[in-house]
Coordinates of C-alpha atoms and ligand atoms in Angstrom, one line a residue:
M1 CA 1.7 -11.8 -22.0
W2 CA 5.2 -13.0 -20.7
L3 CA 6.3 -14.0 -17.5
V4 CA 10.0 -14.0 -16.3
N5 CA 11.6 -14.9 -13.0
T6 CA 15.1 -13.4 -13.7
I7 CA 16.5 -10.1 -13.5
A8 CA 18.4 -10.8 -17.1
A9 CA 15.2 -11.9 -18.5
L10 CA 13.4 -9.0 -17.8
R11 CA 16.0 -6.4 -18.8
E12 CA 15.9 -8.3 -22.5
K13 CA 12.3 -8.0 -22.3
R14 CA 12.2 -4.2 -21.3
R15 CA 14.9 -3.5 -24.0
A16 CA 12.4 -4.8 -26.5
L17 CA 9.5 -2.5 -25.3
S18 CA 9.0 0.9 -27.1
G19 CA 6.7 3.6 -25.6
R20 CA 6.2 4.4 -22.3
V21 CA 6.4 1.8 -19.6
A22 CA 4.3 1.5 -16.1
L23 CA 5.3 -0.4 -13.2
V24 CA 2.8 -2.2 -10.9
P25 CA 4.4 -3.5 -7.8
T26 CA 2.5 -6.1 -6.1
M27 CA 3.0 -8.7 -3.6
G28 CA 0.7 -10.9 -5.4
A29 CA -2.5 -12.8 -4.2
L30 CA -4.2 -10.2 -6.6
H31 CA -7.7 -8.5 -6.3
R32 CA -9.7 -5.9 -7.8
G33 CA -7.8 -3.4 -6.2
H34 CA -4.6 -4.4 -8.0
L35 CA -6.3 -4.7 -11.0
S36 CA -7.7 -0.9 -11.1
L37 CA -4.0 0.0 -11.0
I38 CA -3.2 -2.2 -14.2
D39 CA -6.1 -0.4 -15.3
V40 CA -4.8 3.4 -14.3
A41 CA -1.2 2.0 -15.8
R42 CA -2.9 0.9 -19.3
T43 CA -4.2 4.6 -19.3
L44 CA -1.0 6.3 -18.7
A45 CA 1.7 4.1 -20.8
D46 CA 1.9 1.9 -23.6
H47 CA 3.0 -1.3 -21.7
V48 CA 2.7 -2.6 -18.1
I49 CA 4.9 -4.5 -16.2
V50 CA 3.6 -6.1 -13.1
T51 CA 5.9 -7.6 -10.2
V52 CA 4.8 -10.3 -7.9
F53 CA 7.1 -10.5 -5.1
V54 CA 6.3 -11.2 -1.5
N55 CA 9.1 -9.1 -0.1
P56 CA 10.7 -10.9 2.8
T57 CA 12.6 -7.4 4.4
Q58 CA 9.4 -5.7 4.9
F59 CA 8.1 -8.2 7.5
G60 CA 9.2 -8.1 11.0
A61 CA 10.2 -11.3 12.6
H62 CA 6.7 -12.1 14.1
E63 CA 4.9 -11.0 10.8
D64 CA 3.0 -13.0 8.8
L65 CA 5.4 -13.6 6.1
A66 CA 5.1 -17.4 6.1
R67 CA 1.3 -17.5 5.7
Y68 CA 0.9 -14.7 3.0
P69 CA -1.5 -15.8 0.2
R70 CA 0.9 -16.9 -2.9
D71 CA -1.0 -17.9 -6.1
L72 CA 1.5 -17.1 -9.2
G73 CA -0.8 -19.3 -11.5
A74 CA -4.1 -17.1 -10.6
D75 CA -2.1 -13.9 -10.6
V76 CA -0.5 -14.6 -14.1
K77 CA -4.1 -15.1 -15.3
L78 CA -5.4 -11.9 -14.0
C79 CA -2.7 -10.1 -15.1
E80 CA -3.3 -11.3 -18.5
A81 CA -6.8 -10.7 -18.6
A82 CA -6.2 -7.0 -17.5
G83 CA -4.2 -6.4 -20.2
A84 CA -0.5 -6.2 -18.8
T85 CA 2.4 -6.7 -21.1
G86 CA 4.3 -8.9 -18.8
V87 CA 4.8 -10.3 -15.0
F88 CA 8.3 -10.3 -13.3
A89 CA 8.2 -12.9 -10.4
P90 CA 11.7 -13.2 -9.1
S91 CA 12.7 -15.5 -6.1
V92 CA 14.2 -14.0 -3.2
D93 CA 17.6 -15.0 -4.0
E94 CA 17.0 -13.5 -7.3
M95 CA 16.4 -10.0 -5.4
Y96 CA 18.4 -10.3 -2.6
L97 CA 22.1 -11.8 -3.5
P98 CA 23.2 -14.1 -1.0
K99 CA 26.7 -13.2 -1.4
V100 CA 26.3 -9.3 -1.6
P101 CA 26.2 -7.2 1.7
A102 CA 22.5 -5.2 2.0
C103 CA 22.6 -1.6 1.2
E104 CA 19.7 0.3 2.7
V105 CA 17.7 3.1 1.9
V106 CA 17.6 5.9 4.6
V107 CA 13.9 6.4 4.8
P108 CA 12.3 9.9 6.0
A109 CA 11.6 10.4 9.6
I110 CA 8.0 9.9 9.0
A111 CA 8.4 6.0 8.5
A112 CA 8.8 5.5 12.2
D113 CA 5.5 6.5 13.0
L114 CA 1.9 5.2 12.3
E115 CA 2.7 1.7 10.1
G116 CA 6.3 1.9 11.2
R117 CA 5.6 2.4 14.9
C118 CA 3.7 -1.0 14.5
R119 CA 5.9 -2.5 12.0
P120 CA 9.6 -1.2 12.7
G121 CA 11.7 -1.4 9.9
H122 CA 8.9 -1.8 7.4
F123 CA 9.2 0.7 5.3
D124 CA 13.1 0.4 5.1
G125 CA 12.2 -3.1 3.4
V126 CA 9.5 -1.4 1.1
C127 CA 11.7 1.3 0.0
R128 CA 14.8 -0.9 -0.8
V129 CA 12.3 -3.3 -2.7
V130 CA 10.5 -0.6 -4.8
L131 CA 14.0 1.0 -5.5
K132 CA 15.5 -2.4 -6.8
F133 CA 12.3 -2.8 -9.1
F134 CA 12.7 0.8 -10.2
N135 CA 16.4 -0.1 -11.1
I136 CA 15.4 -3.3 -12.9
C137 CA 12.4 -2.3 -14.9
E138 CA 13.2 1.2 -15.5
P139 CA 9.8 2.2 -15.7
D140 CA 8.3 5.9 -16.9
L141 CA 5.9 5.8 -14.2
A142 CA 4.7 3.3 -11.4
C143 CA 1.2 3.3 -9.8
F144 CA 1.0 2.8 -6.0
G145 CA -2.6 2.6 -4.3
R146 CA -3.7 5.2 -1.8
K147 CA -4.7 2.1 0.1
D148 CA -1.6 2.5 1.8
Y149 CA -1.6 6.1 2.4
Q150 CA 1.9 6.1 4.2
Q151 CA 3.6 3.9 1.8
L152 CA 2.6 6.5 -0.9
V153 CA 3.8 9.5 0.8
I154 CA 7.3 7.7 1.5
I155 CA 7.8 6.3 -1.9
Q156 CA 6.8 10.0 -3.4
A157 CA 9.6 11.4 -0.7
M158 CA 12.1 8.7 -1.8
V159 CA 11.4 9.4 -5.6
A160 CA 11.7 13.4 -5.0
D161 CA 15.0 13.1 -2.6
L162 CA 17.0 10.7 -4.8
H163 CA 16.2 12.3 -8.1
L164 CA 14.6 9.3 -9.4
D165 CA 13.4 9.3 -13.0
V166 CA 9.9 7.7 -12.3
A167 CA 6.4 9.5 -12.1
I168 CA 4.3 8.2 -9.4
A169 CA 0.5 7.9 -10.0
P170 CA -1.5 7.6 -6.9
C171 CA -4.7 5.4 -7.5
P172 CA -7.9 5.2 -5.4
T173 CA -8.9 2.8 -3.1
I174 CA -11.2 -0.3 -4.3
R175 CA -13.7 -1.3 -1.7
E176 CA -16.3 -4.1 -1.4
G177 CA -20.0 -3.2 -1.7
D178 CA -20.0 -2.4 1.8
G179 CA -17.1 -0.2 2.0
L180 CA -14.1 -2.6 3.1
A181 CA -11.1 -1.9 1.5
M182 CA -10.1 -4.8 -0.5
S183 CA -6.8 -6.4 0.8
S184 CA -4.9 -9.5 0.3
R185 CA -5.5 -10.3 3.9
N186 CA -9.3 -10.1 3.9
R187 CA -9.6 -13.8 2.6
F188 CA -8.2 -14.9 6.1
L189 CA -11.2 -13.2 7.7
D190 CA -14.2 -15.5 9.1
D191 CA -17.9 -14.5 8.7
D192 CA -18.0 -12.9 12.0
Q193 CA -15.0 -10.8 11.6
R194 CA -15.6 -10.0 7.9
R195 CA -18.8 -8.2 9.4
H196 CA -16.9 -6.5 12.0
A197 CA -14.0 -5.6 9.9
I198 CA -16.3 -2.7 8.1
G199 CA -15.7 -0.9 11.6
L200 CA -12.7 0.5 10.1
H201 CA -14.6 2.1 7.4
H202 CA -17.1 3.5 10.1
A203 CA -14.4 5.2 11.9
L204 CA -13.1 7.0 9.2
R205 CA -16.5 8.1 8.0
E206 CA -17.3 9.2 11.6
A207 CA -14.0 11.2 11.6
E208 CA -14.9 12.7 8.5
S209 CA -18.6 13.7 9.6
M210 CA -16.8 15.2 13.1
V211 CA -14.6 17.4 11.1
H212 CA -17.4 18.5 8.9
R213 CA -19.6 19.6 11.9
G214 CA -16.6 21.3 13.1
E215 CA -14.6 19.4 15.6
M216 CA -11.3 20.8 15.4
D217 CA -9.7 18.9 18.1
P218 CA -7.7 15.7 16.7
A219 CA -7.6 14.0 19.8
V220 CA -11.4 14.1 20.2
V221 CA -11.8 12.8 16.7
E222 CA -8.9 10.1 16.9
N223 CA -11.0 8.8 20.7
A224 CA -14.2 8.7 18.4
M225 CA -12.5 6.6 15.9
S226 CA -10.5 4.3 18.6
R227 CA -14.0 3.8 20.3
I228 CA -16.0 2.8 16.8
I229 CA -13.1 0.3 16.0
R230 CA -13.0 -1.3 19.3
A231 CA -16.9 -1.8 19.2
H232 CA -16.4 -3.8 16.2
H233 CA -13.9 -6.5 18.4
M234 CA -11.0 -5.2 16.9
D235 CA -7.6 -4.1 18.7
V236 CA -6.6 -0.6 17.8
E237 CA -3.4 -0.4 16.3
Y238 CA -3.8 3.3 15.7
A239 CA -6.5 6.0 14.9
A240 CA -4.9 9.2 13.8
L241 CA -5.6 12.4 11.9
R242 CA -2.5 13.9 10.4
H243 CA -1.5 16.3 7.5
P244 CA -2.1 15.0 4.1
M245 CA 1.2 15.5 2.7
T246 CA 3.7 15.3 5.7
L247 CA 1.6 13.0 8.1
R248 CA 2.6 15.2 10.5
A249 CA 0.2 15.5 13.8
L250 CA -2.3 18.2 13.8
D251 CA -2.6 21.0 16.6
S252 CA -5.9 22.0 15.2
V253 CA -8.0 20.1 12.1
D254 CA -8.8 23.7 10.5
L255 CA -9.1 22.5 7.1
S256 CA -9.5 26.5 5.9
M257 CA -6.0 26.3 7.1
I258 CA -4.7 23.4 6.1
G259 CA -6.9 22.4 2.9
S260 CA -7.5 18.9 3.7
A261 CA -6.5 16.0 6.4
V262 CA -6.1 12.6 6.4
A263 CA -7.5 9.8 9.0
L264 CA -5.6 6.8 9.1
V265 CA -6.5 3.8 10.8
A266 CA -5.1 0.0 11.6
G267 CA -6.9 -2.5 13.6
R268 CA -5.9 -6.2 14.4
M269 CA -8.8 -8.9 14.2
G270 CA -7.5 -12.2 15.6
S271 CA -4.2 -12.5 13.8
V272 CA -5.2 -10.4 10.7
R273 CA -3.9 -6.6 10.4
L274 CA -6.4 -4.3 8.4
L275 CA -5.8 -0.9 7.4
D276 CA -7.2 1.9 5.8
N277 CA -7.5 5.6 5.4
R278 CA -10.0 8.6 4.2
V279 CA -9.1 12.0 2.9
I280 CA -11.1 14.6 4.4
E281 CA -12.0 17.6 2.2
P282 CA -13.5 20.7 3.3
V283 CA -17.5 20.2 2.7
Ligands
LIG301 P1 0.2 -5.1 -2.0 O1 0.1 -6.4 -2.8 O2 -0.5 -5.4 -0.9 O3 1.6 -4.8 -1.7 O4 0.0 -4.0 -3.0 C1 0.0 -3.4 -4.1 C2 -0.2 -2.4 -4.5 O5 -1.7 -2.6 -4.7 C3 -0.1 -1.3 -3.6 O6 0.1 0.0 -4.2 C4 -1.2 -1.1 -3.0 O7 -1.5 0.2 -2.2 C5 -2.3 -1.3 -3.9 N1 -3.6 -1.9 -3.1 C6 -3.9 -2.9 -2.4 N2 -5.1 -2.6 -2.2 C7 -5.9 -1.8 -3.0 C8 -7.0 -1.7 -3.1 N3 -8.2 -2.0 -2.3 N4 -7.4 -0.5 -3.9 C9 -6.6 0.0 -4.7 N5 -5.0 -0.3 -4.4 C10 -4.7 -1.3 -3.8

């Protein structure tokens, strides 16, 4: 497996690849969730390129960019063991040329809600860097986790609207034994916080059973999710029940009309921000 840090070197490696190429964009600090994306990518393509890049433009001024976990040596070993063809780990200056004026992607309106409301400008940064990686790596397909549900919806919109020739493969969320969604940020939780972090998963499961029991008022379900998250000593950033494709707010959660719904939650535990979601299908 190769490791390259420059766009020129990546392009040379890319040109030498024949067959289908899958891209797995990550910010590193890889865990089993990321590795499952590589597994899916390997079933869909002949070669897998993993990008490892902590993208500064998707972090707000007061967010955790500086302390985001970085361990390229460990990431490279994990990618190799998982069967990736190569890793692209560029510097910030390689991705954002210091002398070139910024060109932004105009993101859809839904990007201003949920994560975007808590993290203004987040999806501008995400779409900009993902489009750069698509242009640099020219993949046939790219794998994204459902763990970041809103991100997946926005990337799918960008690909469709800008006619990008990349298939998007959504991948299931990988969880710890108790149901906590794996995240690079989980390592910052102390024992007590780790025990309570499961509150997000409990809130989502309760949302599902309320809907299955016939609750049709989204506000009632959202309030119940918030209560559960707070009971686990977390601040609620949002607890929302939305349309699964558009992420628009629902007047009524009638699954016979809308097919399915998605519950999305984000909570803060001390300085650690966690998010999760659950698609609610009819029983
Ligand atoms: P990140 O490194 O957090 O930017 O994530 C890179 C990719 O891995 C994104 O497509 C995420 O949705 C995906 N991902 C992160 N955590 C998980 C997980 N627990 N299960 C599946 N995919 C994940």
